[in-house]
PDB file of C-alpha atoms and ligand atoms in Angstrom:
ATOM      1  CA  MET A   1     114.048  85.699  91.977  1.00  0.00           C
ATOM      2  CA  VAL A   2     111.829  88.132  89.881  1.00  0.00           C
ATOM      3  CA  HIS A   3     113.768  89.297  85.880  1.00  0.00           C
ATOM      4  CA  PHE A   4     112.589  92.327  85.261  1.00  0.00           C
ATOM      5  CA  SER A   5     111.771  90.703  81.641  1.00  0.00           C
ATOM      6  CA  ASP A   6     109.176  88.426  83.657  1.00  0.00           C
ATOM      7  CA  ILE A   7     107.554  92.643  85.263  1.00  0.00           C
ATOM      8  CA  LYS A   8     104.039  93.317  83.079  1.00  0.00           C
ATOM      9  CA  GLY A   9     102.283  95.240  85.524  1.00  0.00           C
ATOM     10  CA  PHE A  10     102.119  97.982  88.189  1.00  0.00           C
ATOM     11  CA  ALA A  11     100.111  97.938  91.390  1.00  0.00           C
ATOM     12  CA  PHE A  12     100.341 101.647  92.828  1.00  0.00           C
ATOM     13  CA  ASP A  13      99.308 102.697  96.368  1.00  0.00           C
ATOM     14  CA  LEU A  14      98.416 106.496  95.711  1.00  0.00           C
ATOM     15  CA  ASP A  15      98.927 108.809  98.691  1.00  0.00           C
ATOM     16  CA  GLY A  16     102.155 109.410  99.387  1.00  0.00           C
ATOM     17  CA  VAL A  17     103.599 107.381  96.175  1.00  0.00           C
ATOM     18  CA  ILE A  18     101.816 109.593  92.958  1.00  0.00           C
ATOM     19  CA  THR A  19     100.439 112.167  94.814  1.00  0.00           C
ATOM     20  CA  ASP A  20     101.195 113.496  98.662  1.00  0.00           C
ATOM     21  CA  THR A  21      97.840 113.461  99.903  1.00  0.00           C
ATOM     22  CA  ALA A  22      99.226 111.929 103.158  1.00  0.00           C
ATOM     23  CA  ARG A  23      99.855 115.978 104.296  1.00  0.00           C
ATOM     24  CA  PHE A  24      96.479 116.287 104.369  1.00  0.00           C
ATOM     25  CA  HIS A  25      95.654 112.949 106.817  1.00  0.00           C
ATOM     26  CA  GLU A  26      97.953 114.212 108.631  1.00  0.00           C
ATOM     27  CA  GLN A  27      96.398 117.814 108.822  1.00  0.00           C
ATOM     28  CA  ALA A  28      92.526 116.047 108.976  1.00  0.00           C
ATOM     29  CA  TRP A  29      93.653 113.515 111.735  1.00  0.00           C
ATOM     30  CA  HIS A  30      95.629 116.240 113.773  1.00  0.00           C
ATOM     31  CA  ARG A  31      92.645 117.769 114.410  1.00  0.00           C
ATOM     32  CA  THR A  32      91.515 114.821 115.505  1.00  0.00           C
ATOM     33  CA  ALA A  33      93.920 113.578 118.361  1.00  0.00           C
ATOM     34  CA  ASP A  34      93.552 117.018 119.797  1.00  0.00           C
ATOM     35  CA  GLN A  35      89.660 116.738 119.976  1.00  0.00           C
ATOM     36  CA  VAL A  36      90.149 113.193 121.461  1.00  0.00           C
ATOM     37  CA  GLY A  37      92.882 115.207 123.500  1.00  0.00           C
ATOM     38  CA  THR A  38      95.974 112.514 122.350  1.00  0.00           C
ATOM     39  CA  LYS A  39      99.624 113.758 122.429  1.00  0.00           C
ATOM     40  CA  TRP A  40      99.951 114.044 118.007  1.00  0.00           C
ATOM     41  CA  ASP A  41     103.724 113.756 117.341  1.00  0.00           C
ATOM     42  CA  GLN A  42     105.569 112.276 114.217  1.00  0.00           C
ATOM     43  CA  ALA A  43     106.401 108.514 115.092  1.00  0.00           C
ATOM     44  CA  LEU A  44     101.818 108.916 115.240  1.00  0.00           C
ATOM     45  CA  ALA A  45     102.035 110.680 111.799  1.00  0.00           C
ATOM     46  CA  SER A  46     103.218 107.610 110.737  1.00  0.00           C
ATOM     47  CA  SER A  47     102.391 104.818 111.887  1.00  0.00           C
ATOM     48  CA  LEU A  48      99.250 105.755 110.257  1.00  0.00           C
ATOM     49  CA  ARG A  49      99.996 105.913 106.462  1.00  0.00           C
ATOM     50  CA  GLY A  50      97.818 103.448 104.431  1.00  0.00           C
ATOM     51  CA  ILE A  51      95.914 102.701 107.007  1.00  0.00           C
ATOM     52  CA  SER A  52      92.090 102.644 106.540  1.00  0.00           C
ATOM     53  CA  ARG A  53      89.949 105.537 108.192  1.00  0.00           C
ATOM     54  CA  MET A  54      88.595 103.746 110.856  1.00  0.00           C
ATOM     55  CA  ASP A  55      91.752 101.747 111.980  1.00  0.00           C
ATOM     56  CA  SER A  56      94.346 105.101 111.908  1.00  0.00           C
ATOM     57  CA  LEU A  57      90.784 106.337 114.361  1.00  0.00           C
ATOM     58  CA  GLU A  58      91.329 103.395 116.816  1.00  0.00           C
ATOM     59  CA  MET A  59      95.423 104.090 116.848  1.00  0.00           C
ATOM     60  CA  ILE A  60      94.799 107.675 117.226  1.00  0.00           C
ATOM     61  CA  LEU A  61      92.296 106.639 120.450  1.00  0.00           C
ATOM     62  CA  LYS A  62      95.021 103.883 121.337  1.00  0.00           C
ATOM     63  CA  ALA A  63      97.947 106.293 121.628  1.00  0.00           C
ATOM     64  CA  GLY A  64      95.730 108.471 124.424  1.00  0.00           C
ATOM     65  CA  HIS A  65      94.673 105.876 125.632  1.00  0.00           C
ATOM     66  CA  HIS A  66      90.852 106.700 124.577  1.00  0.00           C
ATOM     67  CA  GLU A  67      89.984 103.320 123.306  1.00  0.00           C
ATOM     68  CA  ASN A  68      87.560 103.075 125.059  1.00  0.00           C
ATOM     69  CA  ASP A  69      86.095 106.188 126.158  1.00  0.00           C
ATOM     70  CA  TYR A  70      83.847 106.159 122.473  1.00  0.00           C
ATOM     71  CA  SER A  71      80.920 104.649 121.363  1.00  0.00           C
ATOM     72  CA  GLU A  72      80.738 102.753 117.658  1.00  0.00           C
ATOM     73  CA  GLN A  73      78.580 105.672 117.114  1.00  0.00           C
ATOM     74  CA  GLU A  74      81.158 108.467 117.862  1.00  0.00           C
ATOM     75  CA  LYS A  75      84.017 107.245 116.616  1.00  0.00           C
ATOM     76  CA  GLU A  76      82.405 106.756 112.916  1.00  0.00           C
ATOM     77  CA  ALA A  77      80.906 110.808 113.944  1.00  0.00           C
ATOM     78  CA  LEU A  78      84.506 111.779 114.733  1.00  0.00           C
ATOM     79  CA  ALA A  79      85.573 109.477 111.343  1.00  0.00           C
ATOM     80  CA  ASP A  80      83.128 110.873 109.237  1.00  0.00           C
ATOM     81  CA  GLU A  81      84.347 114.728 110.998  1.00  0.00           C
ATOM     82  CA  LYS A  82      87.784 113.898 109.808  1.00  0.00           C
ATOM     83  CA  ASN A  83      87.145 112.823 105.978  1.00  0.00           C
ATOM     84  CA  HIS A  84      84.656 115.980 106.001  1.00  0.00           C
ATOM     85  CA  TYR A  85      87.654 118.238 106.542  1.00  0.00           C
ATOM     86  CA  TYR A  86      89.733 115.804 104.391  1.00  0.00           C
ATOM     87  CA  GLN A  87      87.738 116.243 101.812  1.00  0.00           C
ATOM     88  CA  GLN A  88      87.409 120.236 101.329  1.00  0.00           C
ATOM     89  CA  LEU A  89      91.600 119.898 101.326  1.00  0.00           C
ATOM     90  CA  ILE A  90      91.454 117.183  98.613  1.00  0.00           C
ATOM     91  CA  LYS A  91      89.726 119.390  96.115  1.00  0.00           C
ATOM     92  CA  LYS A  92      92.112 121.830  95.526  1.00  0.00           C
ATOM     93  CA  LEU A  93      94.142 118.925  94.059  1.00  0.00           C
ATOM     94  CA  THR A  94      95.246 119.087  90.109  1.00  0.00           C
ATOM     95  CA  PRO A  95      97.955 118.218  87.900  1.00  0.00           C
ATOM     96  CA  ASN A  96     100.497 120.064  89.432  1.00  0.00           C
ATOM     97  CA  ASP A  97     100.422 117.737  92.871  1.00  0.00           C
ATOM     98  CA  ILE A  98     101.190 114.574  90.899  1.00  0.00           C
ATOM     99  CA  LEU A  99     104.481 113.968  93.348  1.00  0.00           C
ATOM    100  CA  PRO A 100     107.952 114.856  91.084  1.00  0.00           C
ATOM    101  CA  GLY A 101     109.038 111.770  88.418  1.00  0.00           C
ATOM    102  CA  MET A 102     105.368 109.888  88.781  1.00  0.00           C
ATOM    103  CA  LYS A 103     103.585 111.469  85.932  1.00  0.00           C
ATOM    104  CA  SER A 104     106.538 110.390  83.534  1.00  0.00           C
ATOM    105  CA  PHE A 105     106.579 106.715  84.827  1.00  0.00           C
ATOM    106  CA  LEU A 106     103.259 106.479  84.117  1.00  0.00           C
ATOM    107  CA  ASP A 107     103.725 107.764  80.767  1.00  0.00           C
ATOM    108  CA  GLU A 108     106.586 105.653  80.193  1.00  0.00           C
ATOM    109  CA  LEU A 109     104.725 102.808  81.211  1.00  0.00           C
ATOM    110  CA  LYS A 110     101.815 103.014  78.872  1.00  0.00           C
ATOM    111  CA  ASP A 111     104.055 103.910  76.266  1.00  0.00           C
ATOM    112  CA  ASN A 112     105.932 100.138  76.902  1.00  0.00           C
ATOM    113  CA  ASP A 113     102.575  98.485  77.698  1.00  0.00           C
ATOM    114  CA  TYR A 114     102.406  98.142  80.817  1.00  0.00           C
ATOM    115  CA  LEU A 115      99.331  97.728  82.620  1.00  0.00           C
ATOM    116  CA  MET A 116      98.685  99.341  85.797  1.00  0.00           C
ATOM    117  CA  SER A 117      95.875  99.537  88.668  1.00  0.00           C
ATOM    118  CA  VAL A 118      95.156 101.061  91.820  1.00  0.00           C
ATOM    119  CA  ALA A 119      95.979  98.864  95.620  1.00  0.00           C
ATOM    120  CA  SER A 120      94.859 101.883  97.879  1.00  0.00           C
ATOM    121  CA  ALA A 121      93.746 101.393 101.018  1.00  0.00           C
ATOM    122  CA  SER A 122      91.334 105.316 100.129  1.00  0.00           C
ATOM    123  CA  LYS A 123      87.790 104.968  99.224  1.00  0.00           C
ATOM    124  CA  ASN A 124      88.827 108.469  98.139  1.00  0.00           C
ATOM    125  CA  ALA A 125      90.907 107.338  94.963  1.00  0.00           C
ATOM    126  CA  PRO A 126      88.635 108.017  92.625  1.00  0.00           C
ATOM    127  CA  THR A 127      88.063 111.881  93.531  1.00  0.00           C
ATOM    128  CA  ILE A 128      91.972 112.041  93.869  1.00  0.00           C
ATOM    129  CA  LEU A 129      92.622 110.479  90.181  1.00  0.00           C
ATOM    130  CA  GLN A 130      90.484 112.656  88.766  1.00  0.00           C
ATOM    131  CA  GLY A 131      92.043 115.636  90.196  1.00  0.00           C
ATOM    132  CA  LEU A 132      95.060 114.298  89.461  1.00  0.00           C
ATOM    133  CA  GLY A 133      93.592 114.309  85.623  1.00  0.00           C
ATOM    134  CA  ILE A 134      95.671 109.875  85.181  1.00  0.00           C
ATOM    135  CA  ASN A 135      92.425 108.088  85.840  1.00  0.00           C
ATOM    136  CA  ASP A 136      92.079 106.667  82.277  1.00  0.00           C
ATOM    137  CA  TYR A 137      96.169 105.111  82.905  1.00  0.00           C
ATOM    138  CA  PHE A 138      94.250 102.472  85.342  1.00  0.00           C
ATOM    139  CA  ILE A 139      92.861  99.706  84.230  1.00  0.00           C
ATOM    140  CA  GLY A 140      91.659  99.553  87.463  1.00  0.00           C
ATOM    141  CA  VAL A 141      91.270 100.456  91.010  1.00  0.00           C
ATOM    142  CA  VAL A 142      90.629  98.222  93.928  1.00  0.00           C
ATOM    143  CA  ASP A 143      87.499  99.291  95.943  1.00  0.00           C
ATOM    144  CA  PRO A 144      88.997  99.176  99.612  1.00  0.00           C
ATOM    145  CA  ALA A 145      85.225  98.707 101.094  1.00  0.00           C
ATOM    146  CA  SER A 146      85.085  95.592  99.436  1.00  0.00           C
ATOM    147  CA  LEU A 147      88.341  94.354 101.774  1.00  0.00           C
ATOM    148  CA  HIS A 148      88.428  91.996 105.033  1.00  0.00           C
ATOM    149  CA  ALA A 149      91.284  93.215 106.337  1.00  0.00           C
ATOM    150  CA  GLY A 150      92.924  96.108 105.522  1.00  0.00           C
ATOM    151  CA  LYS A 151      97.637  96.702 104.710  1.00  0.00           C
ATOM    152  CA  PRO A 152      99.480  94.783 105.877  1.00  0.00           C
ATOM    153  CA  ASP A 153      97.090  91.776 104.733  1.00  0.00           C
ATOM    154  CA  PRO A 154      97.489  91.247 101.616  1.00  0.00           C
ATOM    155  CA  GLU A 155      93.504  90.999 100.529  1.00  0.00           C
ATOM    156  CA  ILE A 156      94.483  94.574  98.989  1.00  0.00           C
ATOM    157  CA  PHE A 157      97.119  94.222  96.502  1.00  0.00           C
ATOM    158  CA  VAL A 158      95.714  90.325  95.990  1.00  0.00           C
ATOM    159  CA  LYS A 159      93.065  92.093  94.284  1.00  0.00           C
ATOM    160  CA  ALA A 160      94.957  94.734  92.541  1.00  0.00           C
ATOM    161  CA  GLY A 161      96.738  91.807  91.094  1.00  0.00           C
ATOM    162  CA  GLN A 162      93.993  90.388  89.898  1.00  0.00           C
ATOM    163  CA  LEU A 163      92.368  93.426  88.186  1.00  0.00           C
ATOM    164  CA  LEU A 164      95.742  93.157  85.945  1.00  0.00           C
ATOM    165  CA  GLY A 165      94.765  89.772  85.454  1.00  0.00           C
ATOM    166  CA  LEU A 166      98.709  88.955  85.969  1.00  0.00           C
ATOM    167  CA  GLN A 167     100.140  86.350  88.078  1.00  0.00           C
ATOM    168  CA  ALA A 168     102.107  87.914  91.702  1.00  0.00           C
ATOM    169  CA  GLY A 169     105.486  87.668  89.988  1.00  0.00           C
ATOM    170  CA  GLN A 170     104.950  89.447  86.863  1.00  0.00           C
ATOM    171  CA  ILE A 171     103.670  92.865  89.219  1.00  0.00           C
ATOM    172  CA  ILE A 172     106.204  95.342  91.168  1.00  0.00           C
ATOM    173  CA  GLY A 173     104.087  96.904  93.774  1.00  0.00           C
ATOM    174  CA  LEU A 174     104.714 100.555  94.798  1.00  0.00           C
ATOM    175  CA  GLU A 175     103.992 101.974  98.325  1.00  0.00           C
ATOM    176  CA  ASP A 176     105.886 104.742 100.684  1.00  0.00           C
ATOM    177  CA  ALA A 177     104.288 102.491 104.111  1.00  0.00           C
ATOM    178  CA  ALA A 178     105.240  99.993 106.290  1.00  0.00           C
ATOM    179  CA  ALA A 179     102.368  98.246 105.968  1.00  0.00           C
ATOM    180  CA  GLY A 180     101.752  98.361 102.265  1.00  0.00           C
ATOM    181  CA  ILE A 181     105.242  96.794 101.573  1.00  0.00           C
ATOM    182  CA  ARG A 182     103.964  94.070 104.298  1.00  0.00           C
ATOM    183  CA  SER A 183     100.935  93.733 102.102  1.00  0.00           C
ATOM    184  CA  ILE A 184     102.688  93.510  98.887  1.00  0.00           C
ATOM    185  CA  LYS A 185     105.172  91.057  99.855  1.00  0.00           C
ATOM    186  CA  GLY A 186     102.353  88.540 101.770  1.00  0.00           C
ATOM    187  CA  ALA A 187     100.718  89.015  98.678  1.00  0.00           C
ATOM    188  CA  GLY A 188     103.650  87.822  96.370  1.00  0.00           C
ATOM    189  CA  GLN A 189     104.489  90.626  94.223  1.00  0.00           C
ATOM    190  CA  THR A 190     107.650  92.671  94.028  1.00  0.00           C
ATOM    191  CA  ALA A 191     107.983  95.351  96.508  1.00  0.00           C
ATOM    192  CA  LEU A 192     109.044  98.484  95.658  1.00  0.00           C
ATOM    193  CA  GLY A 193     110.093 101.402  98.255  1.00  0.00           C
ATOM    194  CA  ILE A 194     109.970 104.765  98.211  1.00  0.00           C
ATOM    195  CA  GLY A 195     111.275 106.650 101.420  1.00  0.00           C
ATOM    196  CA  PRO A 196     112.572 106.253 104.933  1.00  0.00           C
ATOM    197  CA  ALA A 197     108.881 104.254 106.608  1.00  0.00           C
ATOM    198  CA  ALA A 198     108.477 101.898 103.453  1.00  0.00           C
ATOM    199  CA  LYS A 199     112.186 100.952 104.099  1.00  0.00           C
ATOM    200  CA  THR A 200     111.626  99.824 107.681  1.00  0.00           C
ATOM    201  CA  ALA A 201     109.618  96.945 105.909  1.00  0.00           C
ATOM    202  CA  ASP A 202     112.372  95.752 103.783  1.00  0.00           C
ATOM    203  CA  PRO A 203     111.572  96.154 100.148  1.00  0.00           C
ATOM    204  CA  ASP A 204     112.559  94.902  97.693  1.00  0.00           C
ATOM    205  CA  LEU A 205     113.676  97.487  95.662  1.00  0.00           C
ATOM    206  CA  TYR A 206     113.693 100.879  97.082  1.00  0.00           C
ATOM    207  CA  PHE A 207     114.027 104.626  96.508  1.00  0.00           C
ATOM    208  CA  ASN A 208     114.733 107.686  98.801  1.00  0.00           C
ATOM    209  CA  ASP A 209     111.776 109.600  96.674  1.00  0.00           C
ATOM    210  CA  THR A 210     109.546 109.433  93.507  1.00  0.00           C
ATOM    211  CA  SER A 211     111.650 111.440  91.758  1.00  0.00           C
ATOM    212  CA  GLU A 212     114.718 108.065  90.823  1.00  0.00           C
ATOM    213  CA  VAL A 213     111.997 105.650  90.008  1.00  0.00           C
ATOM    214  CA  SER A 214     111.728 104.507  86.524  1.00  0.00           C
ATOM    215  CA  LEU A 215     111.887 102.038  84.069  1.00  0.00           C
ATOM    216  CA  ALA A 216     115.502 102.304  83.878  1.00  0.00           C
ATOM    217  CA  ASN A 217     116.681 102.914  87.497  1.00  0.00           C
ATOM    218  CA  ILE A 218     114.051  99.492  88.566  1.00  0.00           C
ATOM    219  CA  ARG A 219     115.807  97.230  85.411  1.00  0.00           C
ATOM    220  CA  ASP A 220     119.066  98.262  86.998  1.00  0.00           C
ATOM    221  CA  ASP A 221     117.686  97.178  90.664  1.00  0.00           C
ATOM    222  CA  LEU A 222     116.252  94.050  89.633  1.00  0.00           C
ATOM    223  CA  THR A 223     119.890  93.143  87.779  1.00  0.00           C
ATOM    224  CA  LYS A 224     121.767  93.703  90.575  1.00  0.00           C
ATOM    225  CA  ILE A 225     120.045  91.066  92.978  1.00  0.00           C
ATOM    226  CA  GLU A 226     119.922  88.966  90.334  1.00  0.00           C
ATOM    227  CA  GLY A 227     123.523  88.873  90.849  1.00  0.00           C
TER     228      GLY A 227
HETATM  229  C1  LIG B   1      95.319 105.498 102.520  1.00  0.00           C
HETATM  230  C2  LIG B   1      96.623 106.725 103.410  1.00  0.00           C
HETATM  231  O1  LIG B   1      95.659 106.055 101.018  1.00  0.00           O
HETATM  232  O2  LIG B   1      94.433 105.658 102.273  1.00  0.00           O
HETATM  233  C3  LIG B   1      96.099 106.818 104.803  1.00  0.00           C
HETATM  234  O3  LIG B   1      97.343 106.270 103.848  1.00  0.00           O
HETATM  235  C4  LIG B   1      94.115 106.614 104.851  1.00  0.00           C
HETATM  236  O4  LIG B   1      96.493 107.915 105.864  1.00  0.00           O
HETATM  237  C5  LIG B   1      93.738 105.612 104.131  1.00  0.00           C
HETATM  238  O5  LIG B   1      94.200 106.695 106.690  1.00  0.00           O
HETATM  239  C6  LIG B   1      92.192 105.456 103.828  1.00  0.00           C
HETATM  240  O6  LIG B   1      91.329 107.503 103.533  1.00  0.00           O
HETATM  241  P1  LIG B   1      90.368 107.531 103.180  1.00  0.00           P
HETATM  242  O7  LIG B   1      90.303 108.394 102.036  1.00  0.00           O
HETATM  243  O8  LIG B   1      89.160 106.311 103.218  1.00  0.00           O
HETATM  244  O9  LIG B   1      89.656 107.781 104.438  1.00  0.00           O
HETATM  245 MG1  LIG B   2     100.711 105.091 101.090  1.00  0.00          MG
END
């Protein structure tokens, strides 16, 4: 079991952990679902969290039994259209859109010399970090275009760990999505889940929302697990 003193770095999911872009993804995918004739509901919306753009589209098509109705080219066009709409929505992001408690958590980590990287499936992550004004906190951002497989495959958190230059046992990965928790655990890192979707994948540490995430709470919870 990992000890708090072993931890030297943190790998962050972005959407739903640092900022609530999940609502913008939902808004944009809802529009796509209406377009292709798939009924939109909260279960479908939740299942898309953390899933790459093309995989999300496939899931939306499948949910409405439309998976064979579109050519690859038409799918690319649907995904592009969703992305352009989404990019209009994230243009408005400012430092005020950082989720409660996360700015002070990032400051706390920086002040205590922890290393930080970003493990987001989003190709828009650099734009989002810039809008939020927090680029400088991170030693690196995994390029999702470089991945062979998205979350829940461990690859993205393995790469986020390589950016930190640390061993898996020295890293806590933060996620709001079940697919992301599976990815962190597969990478051998300590999984910190935030919110109900993450809870379903049985994270090592769990917080109801971002305002509860702090070094003191993480230390307390890890100490409890150690027993
Ligand atoms: C993840 C989101 O962070 O990024 C998913 O949770 C999204 O909802 C995925 O589909 C890909 O994002 P983008 O910006 O590359 O379309
Ligand atoms: Mg997320």
